[in-house]
Coordinates of C-alpha atoms in Angstrom, one line a residue:
X1 CA -125.2 -247.9 -31.6
X2 CA -124.9 -246.7 -35.2
X3 CA -127.7 -244.5 -36.5
X4 CA -128.5 -242.9 -39.8
X5 CA -131.1 -240.1 -39.7
X6 CA -133.0 -239.3 -42.9
X7 CA -135.5 -236.4 -43.1
X8 CA -137.9 -237.8 -45.7
X9 CA -140.8 -236.7 -47.8
X10 CA -142.1 -240.2 -47.3
X11 CA -141.2 -243.7 -46.2
X12 CA -143.1 -246.8 -47.3
X13 CA -142.3 -250.4 -46.2
X14 CA -143.9 -253.8 -46.3
X15 CA -142.6 -257.0 -44.7
X16 CA -141.6 -260.0 -46.8
X17 CA -140.2 -262.9 -44.8
X18 CA -139.3 -263.6 -41.2
X19 CA -135.8 -264.2 -40.0
X20 CA -135.1 -266.6 -37.0
X21 CA -135.1 -263.6 -34.7
X22 CA -138.3 -261.8 -36.0
X23 CA -140.6 -260.3 -33.3
X24 CA -144.3 -261.3 -33.5
X25 CA -146.3 -258.6 -35.1
X26 CA -150.0 -258.0 -35.8
X27 CA -151.2 -257.7 -39.4
X28 CA -151.4 -253.9 -39.3
X29 CA -147.6 -253.7 -38.8
X30 CA -146.7 -255.7 -41.9
X31 CA -146.8 -252.5 -43.9
X32 CA -146.5 -248.8 -43.3
X33 CA -146.5 -245.4 -45.0
X34 CA -145.3 -242.2 -43.3
X35 CA -145.1 -238.7 -44.7
X36 CA -142.7 -235.9 -43.5
X37 CA -140.7 -238.2 -41.2
X38 CA -137.4 -238.3 -39.4
X39 CA -136.4 -241.9 -40.2
X40 CA -133.9 -243.2 -37.7
X41 CA -132.1 -246.3 -39.1
X42 CA -130.6 -248.0 -36.2
X43 CA -128.0 -250.8 -35.5
X44 CA -127.7 -251.8 -31.8
X45 CA -124.2 -253.0 -31.1
X46 CA -122.7 -255.5 -28.8
X47 CA -121.1 -252.8 -26.5
X48 CA -124.5 -251.3 -26.0
X49 CA -125.5 -254.3 -23.9
X50 CA -123.3 -253.0 -21.1
X51 CA -125.6 -250.1 -20.4
X52 CA -128.9 -250.2 -22.4
X53 CA -130.4 -247.4 -20.2
X54 CA -127.6 -245.1 -21.2
X55 CA -127.9 -245.9 -24.9
X56 CA -131.7 -245.2 -24.8
X57 CA -131.2 -241.9 -23.1
X58 CA -128.6 -240.7 -25.5
X59 CA -130.4 -242.0 -28.5
X60 CA -133.6 -240.2 -27.5
X61 CA -131.6 -237.0 -26.8
X62 CA -130.0 -237.2 -30.3
X63 CA -133.3 -237.8 -32.1
X64 CA -135.0 -234.9 -30.2
X65 CA -132.1 -232.6 -31.0
X66 CA -132.2 -233.4 -34.7
X67 CA -136.0 -233.1 -34.9
X68 CA -135.8 -229.7 -33.2
X69 CA -133.9 -228.6 -36.3
X70 CA -135.9 -230.4 -39.1
X71 CA -139.3 -230.2 -37.5
X72 CA -140.6 -233.5 -38.9
X73 CA -144.2 -234.6 -38.3
X74 CA -143.3 -238.2 -37.5
X75 CA -140.3 -240.1 -36.0
X76 CA -139.8 -243.6 -37.4
X77 CA -137.4 -246.0 -35.7
X78 CA -136.2 -248.4 -38.3
X79 CA -134.0 -251.4 -37.4
X80 CA -131.2 -251.6 -39.9
X81 CA -128.4 -254.2 -39.1
X82 CA -126.3 -253.3 -42.1
X83 CA -124.9 -250.2 -40.3
X84 CA -122.6 -252.4 -38.1
X85 CA -120.7 -255.6 -38.1
X86 CA -120.8 -256.0 -34.3
X87 CA -124.4 -256.4 -33.5
X88 CA -126.0 -256.9 -30.1
X89 CA -128.3 -259.8 -29.3
X90 CA -131.8 -259.5 -30.8
X91 CA -133.4 -259.4 -27.4
X92 CA -131.3 -256.4 -26.3
X93 CA -131.8 -254.6 -29.6
X94 CA -135.6 -254.9 -29.5
X95 CA -135.7 -253.8 -25.9
X96 CA -133.6 -250.7 -26.6
X97 CA -135.9 -249.8 -29.6
X98 CA -139.1 -250.4 -27.5
X99 CA -137.7 -248.3 -24.6
X100 CA -136.7 -245.5 -27.1
X101 CA -140.2 -245.6 -28.6
X102 CA -141.8 -245.3 -25.1
X103 CA -139.5 -242.4 -24.1
X104 CA -140.3 -240.4 -27.2
X105 CA -144.0 -241.1 -26.9
X106 CA -143.9 -239.9 -23.4
X107 CA -142.7 -236.6 -24.7
X108 CA -145.6 -236.3 -27.1
X109 CA -143.8 -237.2 -30.3
X110 CA -145.6 -239.1 -33.0
X111 CA -143.5 -242.2 -33.1
X112 CA -143.6 -245.4 -35.2
X113 CA -141.4 -248.4 -34.8
X114 CA -140.8 -250.7 -37.8
X115 CA -140.8 -254.4 -37.0
X116 CA -137.5 -256.0 -36.0
X117 CA -136.1 -259.2 -37.6
X118 CA -138.1 -259.1 -40.9
X119 CA -136.9 -258.8 -44.4
X120 CA -138.6 -255.7 -45.7
X121 CA -139.0 -253.9 -49.0
X122 CA -139.0 -250.1 -48.5
X123 CA -138.7 -246.9 -50.5
X124 CA -137.7 -243.5 -49.1
X125 CA -137.5 -240.0 -50.5
X126 CA -134.9 -237.8 -48.9
X127 CA -135.7 -234.1 -48.7
X128 CA -132.1 -233.2 -49.7
X129 CA -131.5 -230.2 -47.5
X130 CA -128.2 -229.9 -45.5
X131 CA -129.6 -231.6 -42.4
X132 CA -131.6 -234.3 -44.2
X133 CA -128.8 -237.0 -44.0
X134 CA -126.9 -237.4 -40.7
X135 CA -124.9 -240.3 -39.3
X136 CA -124.2 -240.7 -35.6
X137 CA -122.6 -243.1 -33.2
X138 CA -124.5 -243.3 -29.9
X139 CA -122.6 -244.4 -26.8
X140 CA -123.5 -244.6 -23.2
X141 CA -121.4 -241.7 -22.1
X142 CA -122.7 -240.0 -19.0
X143 CA -124.4 -243.3 -18.2
X144 CA -124.9 -242.3 -14.6
X145 CA -127.3 -239.6 -15.8
X146 CA -129.4 -242.2 -17.5
X147 CA -130.1 -244.1 -14.3
X148 CA -133.2 -243.3 -12.3
X149 CA -132.4 -240.9 -9.5
X150 CA -132.3 -242.9 -6.3
X151 CA -132.9 -241.7 -2.7
X152 CA -129.8 -242.2 -0.7
X153 CA -129.5 -245.0 1.9
X154 CA -129.5 -244.3 5.6
X155 CA -126.3 -245.4 7.3
X156 CA -126.2 -246.2 11.1
X157 CA -124.3 -248.3 13.6
X158 CA -126.2 -251.2 15.1
X159 CA -125.2 -252.8 18.4
X160 CA -127.6 -255.6 19.3
X161 CA -130.9 -253.6 19.4
X162 CA -129.3 -250.2 19.8
X163 CA -129.0 -247.9 16.8
X164 CA -126.4 -245.0 16.9
X165 CA -125.9 -242.4 14.3
X166 CA -122.4 -242.6 12.8
X167 CA -121.4 -239.1 13.8
X168 CA -122.2 -240.0 17.4
X169 CA -120.5 -243.4 17.5
X170 CA -117.2 -243.8 19.4
X171 CA -115.0 -246.0 17.2
X172 CA -112.7 -248.2 19.2
X173 CA -112.0 -250.8 16.5
X174 CA -109.8 -249.5 13.8
X175 CA -110.8 -252.2 11.2
X176 CA -114.5 -251.3 11.7
X177 CA -113.8 -247.6 11.3
X178 CA -112.0 -248.4 8.0
X179 CA -115.0 -250.4 6.8
X180 CA -117.4 -247.6 7.6
X181 CA -115.2 -245.0 6.0
X182 CA -114.8 -247.0 2.9
X183 CA -118.6 -247.7 2.5
X184 CA -119.3 -244.0 3.0
X185 CA -116.7 -243.1 0.3
X186 CA -114.3 -241.5 2.9
X187 CA -111.8 -244.3 3.3
X188 CA -108.7 -245.7 1.5
X189 CA -108.8 -245.6 -2.3
X190 CA -108.5 -248.7 -4.4
X191 CA -105.0 -247.6 -5.7
X192 CA -101.9 -249.4 -4.6
X193 CA -100.9 -253.0 -4.6
X194 CA -101.8 -254.9 -1.4
X195 CA -99.1 -257.0 0.3
X196 CA -100.6 -260.3 -0.5
X197 CA -99.7 -259.9 -4.2
X198 CA -96.0 -260.2 -3.3
X199 CA -96.7 -263.0 -0.9
X200 CA -98.7 -265.1 -3.4
X201 CA -95.6 -265.1 -5.6
X202 CA -93.0 -265.6 -2.9
X203 CA -94.8 -268.6 -1.5
X204 CA -95.3 -270.1 -4.9
X205 CA -99.0 -270.0 -4.6
X206 CA -100.0 -268.4 -7.9
X207 CA -99.2 -265.6 -10.3
X208 CA -100.6 -263.7 -13.2
X209 CA -100.7 -265.6 -16.5
X210 CA -99.6 -263.1 -19.2
X211 CA -100.8 -265.2 -22.1
X212 CA -104.4 -265.2 -20.8
X213 CA -106.9 -262.4 -20.2
X214 CA -106.1 -260.1 -17.3
X215 CA -107.5 -261.4 -14.0
X216 CA -106.9 -265.1 -14.8
X217 CA -104.2 -266.8 -12.7
X218 CA -101.9 -269.8 -12.9
X219 CA -101.8 -271.9 -9.8
X220 CA -98.7 -273.7 -8.6
X221 CA -98.9 -277.0 -6.7
X222 CA -98.9 -275.4 -3.2
X223 CA -101.6 -272.9 -4.2
X224 CA -103.7 -275.5 -5.9
X225 CA -103.5 -277.6 -2.7
X226 CA -104.7 -274.7 -0.6
X227 CA -107.6 -274.0 -3.0
X228 CA -108.6 -277.6 -3.0
X229 CA -108.5 -277.8 0.8
X230 CA -110.7 -274.7 1.1
X231 CA -113.1 -276.1 -1.5
X232 CA -113.2 -279.4 0.5
X233 CA -113.9 -277.4 3.7
X234 CA -116.9 -275.6 2.2
X235 CA -118.2 -278.7 0.7
X236 CA -118.2 -280.5 4.0
X237 CA -119.7 -277.4 5.8
X238 CA -122.7 -277.1 3.4
X239 CA -123.4 -280.8 2.9
X240 CA -123.4 -281.4 6.7
X241 CA -126.1 -278.7 6.8
X242 CA -128.3 -280.4 4.3
X243 CA -127.1 -279.0 1.0
X244 CA -127.1 -281.2 -2.1
X245 CA -124.1 -280.8 -4.4
X246 CA -124.8 -280.2 -8.1
X247 CA -122.8 -279.0 -11.1
X248 CA -124.2 -276.8 -13.9
X249 CA -122.7 -275.1 -17.0
X250 CA -120.6 -272.0 -17.1
X251 CA -122.2 -270.6 -20.3
X252 CA -125.7 -269.2 -20.5
X253 CA -127.9 -267.9 -23.3
X254 CA -128.9 -264.3 -22.9
X255 CA -131.7 -264.7 -25.3
X256 CA -133.5 -266.6 -22.4
X257 CA -135.7 -264.0 -20.9
X258 CA -135.2 -265.0 -17.2
X259 CA -131.4 -265.2 -17.6
X260 CA -131.3 -261.9 -19.4
X261 CA -133.3 -260.1 -16.7
X262 CA -131.1 -261.5 -14.0
X263 CA -127.9 -260.8 -15.8
X264 CA -129.0 -257.3 -16.7
X265 CA -128.4 -256.3 -13.1
X266 CA -124.8 -257.1 -13.6
X267 CA -124.6 -255.5 -17.1
X268 CA -121.3 -253.7 -16.9
X269 CA -119.6 -256.9 -15.6
X270 CA -120.9 -259.4 -18.1
X271 CA -118.1 -261.5 -19.5
X272 CA -119.3 -262.3 -23.1
X273 CA -118.2 -265.0 -25.6
X274 CA -117.5 -264.2 -29.2
X275 CA -119.7 -266.8 -30.8
X276 CA -122.8 -266.9 -33.0
X277 CA -124.9 -267.5 -30.0
X278 CA -125.4 -264.7 -27.5
X279 CA -123.6 -266.4 -24.5
X280 CA -122.4 -265.1 -21.2
X281 CA -120.0 -266.7 -18.8
X282 CA -121.8 -267.0 -15.4
X283 CA -120.9 -264.6 -12.6
X284 CA -122.3 -267.0 -10.0
X285 CA -124.2 -270.3 -9.9
X286 CA -127.6 -268.7 -9.8
X287 CA -128.6 -269.5 -13.5
X288 CA -127.9 -273.2 -13.3
X289 CA -129.3 -273.6 -9.8
X290 CA -132.6 -271.8 -10.7
X291 CA -133.1 -273.7 -13.9
X292 CA -132.4 -277.0 -12.2
X293 CA -135.0 -276.3 -9.5
X294 CA -137.5 -274.9 -12.0
X295 CA -137.4 -278.4 -13.7
X296 CA -137.8 -280.2 -10.3
X297 CA -141.0 -281.1 -8.6
X298 CA -141.1 -279.5 -5.2
X299 CA -143.6 -279.7 -2.3
X300 CA -143.7 -278.0 1.1
X301 CA -142.3 -281.1 2.6
X302 CA -139.0 -280.6 0.6
X303 CA -138.5 -277.1 2.0
X304 CA -136.1 -275.6 2.7
X305 CA -134.3 -277.3 -0.2
X306 CA -130.6 -276.5 -0.5
X307 CA -128.3 -277.1 -3.4
X308 CA -124.6 -276.2 -3.4
X309 CA -122.1 -275.7 -6.2
X310 CA -118.5 -274.7 -6.3
X311 CA -118.2 -272.7 -9.5
X312 CA -114.8 -273.3 -11.1
X313 CA -115.0 -270.7 -12.5
X314 CA -117.2 -267.7 -12.1
X315 CA -116.5 -264.7 -14.3
X316 CA -116.9 -261.0 -14.0
X317 CA -115.6 -258.6 -16.6
X318 CA -113.8 -256.3 -14.0
X319 CA -112.0 -253.3 -15.5
X320 CA -108.3 -253.8 -16.1
X321 CA -107.4 -251.1 -13.6
X322 CA -109.5 -252.8 -10.8
X323 CA -107.9 -256.3 -11.2
X324 CA -105.4 -257.0 -8.5
X325 CA -103.9 -260.1 -7.1
X326 CA -106.4 -262.5 -5.4
X327 CA -108.8 -259.7 -4.5
X328 CA -110.3 -258.6 -7.9
X329 CA -110.2 -261.2 -10.6
X330 CA -112.1 -261.9 -13.9
X331 CA -112.1 -265.6 -13.2
X332 CA -112.6 -266.9 -9.6
X333 CA -113.8 -269.9 -7.6
X334 CA -117.1 -269.3 -5.7
X335 CA -118.8 -271.6 -3.3
X336 CA -122.5 -270.9 -4.0
X337 CA -125.4 -272.3 -1.9
X338 CA -129.0 -271.6 -2.7
X339 CA -131.8 -272.4 -0.2
X340 CA -135.4 -272.5 -1.4
X341 CA -137.8 -271.5 1.4
X342 CA -141.6 -271.5 1.5
X343 CA -142.0 -267.9 2.4
X344 CA -140.3 -264.9 4.2
X345 CA -140.8 -266.3 7.8
X346 CA -139.1 -269.6 6.9
X347 CA -136.3 -267.7 5.1
X348 CA -135.7 -265.7 8.2
X349 CA -135.1 -268.8 10.2
X350 CA -132.8 -270.3 7.5
X351 CA -131.0 -266.9 7.2
X352 CA -130.2 -267.0 10.9
X353 CA -128.8 -270.6 10.5
X354 CA -126.7 -269.6 7.5
X355 CA -125.4 -266.5 9.3
X356 CA -124.1 -269.0 12.0
X357 CA -122.5 -271.0 9.2
X358 CA -120.7 -267.9 7.9
X359 CA -119.5 -266.9 11.4
X360 CA -118.2 -270.5 11.8
X361 CA -115.9 -270.0 8.8
X362 CA -114.3 -267.0 10.5
X363 CA -113.4 -269.2 13.5
X364 CA -112.2 -272.1 11.4
X365 CA -110.1 -269.9 9.2
X366 CA -108.9 -267.6 11.9
X367 CA -110.3 -264.5 10.2
X368 CA -111.8 -261.4 11.9
X369 CA -115.0 -260.2 10.1
X370 CA -116.4 -256.7 10.0
X371 CA -120.1 -256.7 9.2
X372 CA -122.5 -254.8 7.0
X373 CA -126.3 -255.6 7.4
X374 CA -128.5 -254.2 4.6
X375 CA -132.2 -254.1 4.2
X376 CA -135.0 -252.1 2.5
X377 CA -137.0 -249.7 4.7
X378 CA -140.1 -251.9 4.4
X379 CA -138.3 -255.0 5.4
X380 CA -136.6 -253.4 8.4
X381 CA -140.0 -252.1 9.6
X382 CA -141.6 -255.5 9.3
X383 CA -138.7 -257.5 10.8
X384 CA -136.9 -255.1 13.1
X385 CA -136.8 -257.4 16.2
X386 CA -135.4 -260.3 13.9
X387 CA -132.7 -258.0 12.6
X388 CA -131.7 -257.1 16.2
X389 CA -131.4 -260.9 16.9
X390 CA -129.1 -261.4 14.0
X391 CA -127.0 -258.4 15.0
X392 CA -126.7 -259.8 18.5
X393 CA -125.0 -262.9 17.2
X394 CA -121.8 -260.9 16.4
X395 CA -121.4 -259.3 19.8
X396 CA -119.9 -256.2 18.3
X397 CA -121.0 -253.1 16.4
X398 CA -122.0 -253.6 12.8
X399 CA -122.8 -251.2 10.0
X400 CA -126.5 -250.9 9.1
X401 CA -127.6 -249.7 5.6
X402 CA -131.4 -249.0 5.2
X403 CA -132.4 -248.6 1.5
X404 CA -135.5 -246.5 1.0
X405 CA -136.8 -248.9 -1.6
X406 CA -135.7 -252.1 -3.3
X407 CA -133.4 -251.8 -6.2
X408 CA -132.1 -255.4 -6.3
X409 CA -133.5 -258.9 -6.2
X410 CA -132.9 -259.0 -2.5
X411 CA -134.7 -257.3 0.4
X412 CA -132.1 -258.1 3.0
X413 CA -128.5 -259.2 3.0
X414 CA -125.5 -259.5 5.3
X415 CA -121.9 -259.1 4.2
X416 CA -118.9 -260.1 6.1
X417 CA -115.6 -258.5 5.2
X418 CA -112.0 -258.6 6.2
X419 CA -109.8 -255.4 6.0
X420 CA -106.6 -255.6 4.1
X421 CA -103.3 -254.0 5.1
X422 CA -104.2 -250.8 3.1
X423 CA -107.5 -250.4 5.0
X424 CA -109.8 -251.7 2.3
X425 CA -112.5 -254.3 2.7
X426 CA -112.2 -257.8 1.3
X427 CA -115.8 -258.9 0.9
X428 CA -116.2 -262.5 1.7
X429 CA -119.2 -264.4 3.2
X430 CA -122.7 -263.2 2.3
X431 CA -126.4 -264.2 2.9
X432 CA -129.2 -262.6 0.8
X433 CA -132.9 -263.0 0.7
X434 CA -134.1 -263.0 -2.9
X435 CA -137.8 -262.2 -3.5
X436 CA -137.7 -262.0 -7.3
X437 CA -136.0 -265.1 -8.8
X438 CA -138.5 -267.7 -7.9
X439 CA -141.2 -266.1 -10.0
X440 CA -138.8 -265.0 -12.8
X441 CA -137.3 -268.4 -13.3
X442 CA -140.7 -270.3 -12.9
X443 CA -139.7 -272.1 -9.7
X444 CA -142.8 -273.4 -7.9
X445 CA -143.7 -275.8 -5.0
X446 CA -146.9 -277.4 -4.1
X447 CA -148.1 -275.9 -0.8
X448 CA -150.1 -277.5 2.0
X449 CA -153.1 -275.6 0.6
X450 CA -152.8 -277.5 -2.7
X451 CA -151.8 -274.4 -4.7
X452 CA -148.5 -273.7 -6.4
X453 CA -146.3 -271.0 -4.9
X454 CA -143.0 -269.3 -5.7
X455 CA -140.3 -269.9 -3.0
X456 CA -138.1 -267.1 -1.6
X457 CA -134.4 -268.0 -2.2
X458 CA -131.4 -267.5 0.0
X459 CA -128.1 -266.9 -1.8
X460 CA -125.2 -267.9 0.5
X461 CA -121.5 -268.0 0.0
X462 CA -120.2 -269.3 3.4
X463 CA -116.7 -268.0 2.7
X464 CA -116.9 -265.8 -0.4
X465 CA -114.7 -266.7 -3.2
X466 CA -111.8 -269.1 -2.5
X467 CA -109.3 -266.6 -3.9
X468 CA -110.5 -263.9 -1.5
X469 CA -110.3 -266.2 1.5
X470 CA -106.7 -266.8 0.7
X471 CA -106.3 -263.1 0.0
X472 CA -107.7 -262.3 3.5
X473 CA -105.4 -264.8 5.1
X474 CA -102.3 -263.4 3.5
X475 CA -103.3 -259.9 4.2
X476 CA -103.7 -260.8 7.8
X477 CA -100.2 -262.0 8.1
X478 CA -99.0 -258.6 6.7
X479 CA -101.1 -256.8 9.4
X480 CA -99.7 -259.0 12.2
X481 CA -96.1 -259.1 11.1
X482 CA -94.9 -257.3 14.2
X483 CA -96.9 -259.5 16.6
X484 CA -96.3 -263.1 15.4
X485 CA -94.6 -265.1 12.7
X486 CA -96.7 -265.2 9.5
X487 CA -98.3 -268.6 8.7
X488 CA -101.4 -270.3 7.4
X489 CA -103.5 -272.5 9.7
X490 CA -101.7 -275.9 10.1
X491 CA -104.4 -277.8 8.2
X492 CA -104.0 -275.4 5.2
X493 CA -100.2 -275.3 5.2
X494 CA -99.0 -277.1 2.0
X495 CA -96.1 -278.6 4.1
X496 CA -97.0 -279.2 7.7
X497 CA -93.8 -280.8 8.9
X498 CA -90.2 -280.8 7.6
X499 CA -87.4 -283.1 8.5
X500 CA -83.9 -281.6 8.2
X501 CA -81.0 -284.0 7.8
X502 CA -77.5 -283.1 9.0
X503 CA -75.6 -285.5 6.8
X504 CA -75.8 -288.4 4.3
X505 CA -75.8 -291.0 7.1
X506 CA -79.0 -289.6 8.5
X507 CA -81.1 -290.0 5.4
X508 CA -82.2 -293.6 6.0
X509 CA -83.5 -292.7 9.5
X510 CA -85.3 -289.6 8.0
X511 CA -87.0 -291.9 5.5
X512 CA -88.3 -294.1 8.4
X513 CA -89.7 -291.0 10.1
X514 CA -91.2 -289.7 6.9
X515 CA -93.1 -293.0 6.4
X516 CA -94.5 -293.0 9.8
X517 CA -95.6 -289.3 9.8
X518 CA -96.9 -289.5 6.2
X519 CA -99.0 -292.6 7.1
X520 CA -100.7 -290.4 9.8
X521 CA -102.1 -288.1 7.2
X522 CA -99.6 -285.3 7.7
X523 CA -97.9 -283.5 4.8
X524 CA -94.2 -284.0 5.6
X525 CA -91.1 -283.7 3.5
X526 CA -87.3 -284.1 3.8
X527 CA -84.8 -281.4 3.2
X528 CA -82.1 -283.7 1.9
X529 CA -80.0 -281.1 0.1
X530 CA -76.3 -280.8 0.7
X531 CA -76.7 -277.5 2.6
X532 CA -75.9 -276.3 6.1
X533 CA -78.5 -277.0 8.8
X534 CA -78.7 -273.2 9.3
X535 CA -79.6 -272.6 5.8
X536 CA -82.2 -275.4 5.8
X537 CA -83.8 -273.8 8.9
X538 CA -83.9 -270.4 7.2
X539 CA -85.5 -271.9 4.1
X540 CA -88.2 -273.7 6.1
X541 CA -89.0 -270.4 7.9
X542 CA -89.4 -268.7 4.6
X543 CA -91.9 -271.3 3.6
X544 CA -93.9 -270.8 6.8
X545 CA -93.7 -274.5 7.8
X546 CA -95.5 -275.1 11.1
X547 CA -93.1 -277.7 12.5
X548 CA -89.4 -278.4 11.6
X549 CA -86.9 -280.6 13.3
X550 CA -83.3 -281.7 12.7
X551 CA -82.1 -285.3 12.5
X552 CA -78.5 -285.9 13.6
X553 CA -76.6 -288.5 15.6
X554 CA -78.2 -287.5 18.9
X555 CA -81.7 -287.7 17.5
X556 CA -81.0 -291.1 16.0
X557 CA -79.8 -292.3 19.4
X558 CA -82.6 -290.9 21.6
X559 CA -85.6 -290.9 19.3
X560 CA -86.5 -287.4 20.6
X561 CA -86.2 -284.2 18.6
X562 CA -86.2 -280.5 19.2
X563 CA -89.2 -279.3 17.2
X564 CA -89.4 -275.6 16.2
X565 CA -93.2 -274.7 16.5
X566 CA -93.8 -271.7 14.3
X567 CA -97.0 -270.7 15.8
X568 CA -95.5 -270.1 19.3
X569 CA -91.8 -269.7 18.3
X570 CA -90.9 -272.3 20.9
X571 CA -88.5 -275.2 20.6
X572 CA -90.1 -278.2 22.1
X573 CA -88.7 -281.7 22.7
X574 CA -91.0 -284.3 21.2
X575 CA -91.1 -287.9 20.1
X576 CA -92.5 -288.7 16.7
X577 CA -95.7 -289.9 18.2
X578 CA -96.1 -286.7 20.1
X579 CA -95.5 -284.6 17.0
X580 CA -98.1 -286.6 15.1
X581 CA -100.6 -286.2 17.9
X582 CA -100.1 -282.5 18.1
X583 CA -100.5 -281.9 14.3
X584 CA -103.5 -284.2 14.1
X585 CA -105.2 -282.4 17.1
X586 CA -104.7 -279.0 15.3
X587 CA -106.2 -280.4 12.1
X588 CA -109.1 -282.3 13.7
X589 CA -112.3 -282.0 11.7
X590 CA -110.6 -280.4 8.7
X591 CA -110.1 -281.9 5.3
X592 CA -106.8 -283.5 4.3
X593 CA -105.0 -283.9 1.0
X594 CA -101.7 -285.5 0.2
X595 CA -98.5 -283.6 -0.4
X596 CA -98.6 -282.5 -4.1
X597 CA -94.7 -282.3 -4.4
X598 CA -91.8 -284.7 -4.4
X599 CA -91.0 -285.5 -0.7
X600 CA -87.3 -284.8 -1.2
X601 CA -86.6 -281.1 -1.7
X602 CA -83.6 -281.9 -3.9
X603 CA -86.0 -283.2 -6.6
X604 CA -88.3 -280.2 -6.7
X605 CA -88.9 -277.6 -9.4
X606 CA -88.4 -273.9 -8.7
X607 CA -91.4 -272.2 -10.2
X608 CA -90.2 -268.7 -9.7

């Protein structure tokens, strides 16, 4: 914020014409006259939107400090856009000026605020002493001091219906101890590159794009395939449970009151666009989902109503130093499901169902979740037995956070996290009970009583962001490197089976095998290069291919092959039908997509 402080003998103004962003004013405010005033000409800037509370606090502090010196009878807040070329949205500017006015009034100053968004004629007489003209730049430094002092959360360990104080708990699970330490600020720092960053490049999954903004990746064919399969998986998971797929825009207007209020909670992470309109890139699918449902006609018979969207992409303006690999990005793919429930009791039932769905993803993706269960004190007291029931589902200790009061739109949420090789959580699935947004966005349903009601809303991401799912899988391979060969689940492996030819005269037979395996919805390729069999085997191992087998004279004669099974490390004699049956059994119930690469390795591009 830029301000110009003038200690004046008098200030007179009268409004002339409205601009498109003019605030509504009563007749009395169309003119004003103030003697012996500290006039604060203000221009609220775009950067101020990241922390309006901090700006208000520091503005008020500067005005008070100056007025302590000049001893003016009045303080006049005068919006003056000409002090800056990088202005905030009108909505934010007005709110900051209103908040500053209220803060000064609360301290018994005689404060007047000149209308915002009007063309005005004014005359001012500056007193002319050394402190009568001062210019300042107001920032949100010491922003934390501007926030309301909050009572600390209570942290405990919950095992079913048994609560244990953290200092009395016997930690047997290292990953759970790492989660607890991290949440309490005692664990691993966020410094250091996790192993998956190297793996995502080595395996030609994805890499940083230097010509883009930080935290935006380029995806190679194998990585794109994995992402698409994970997206298909979540689509099927949610639709099977009654969710209706939709698609909504990625840009939203912060001059919309409901959107501004919801986005304000993520102020420091807002990813803005540099356009004439005050647009923000979405950080989740909430805006579109809520507006869509606000425009829909709902009755109690429709509830719970569920809509699902895969946001390609969601955006958060993470700090440069925080962006790393697949774990922290500025642009990411988020499966986002919203369930609109009649009331808290019905939302508890749906919460339980969706917790089961999140747990299922751990089984399907072979990921081990550590759990944080969070609730406000009031919610915990009202629903204690239900929270014990949810905790019992996991059959393991979970971290319990009780907030003394509600600070967010949610009153209860559960977060499932994986732990990376450096001991830090990778936050993935979540379910949250939102008690604010139904009213804020004007979402209503006709109840059995004939009255309109606002629903409670569950926010659910069954897997968390697609990028973090892959991050967790790659990190797990690094953690288990001494126990088993690293690999992705067979259904997610870009290449599920590879045929290795010994010589030129085996290629025709390899083609026949390829056609049969490929027709069975298995991603298979042929290493047809003029390389030794040993080198071909080593290359296949580096690509984590689940099944590889060699075609030579013997195999052509018998129709049986010695298949190297990566998961077990065994070499198993199989026919082509047996191989197909085993791979299909491992992939049963999971989505399938075709091989996104030439089937002959000799024709492939090296992306690294």
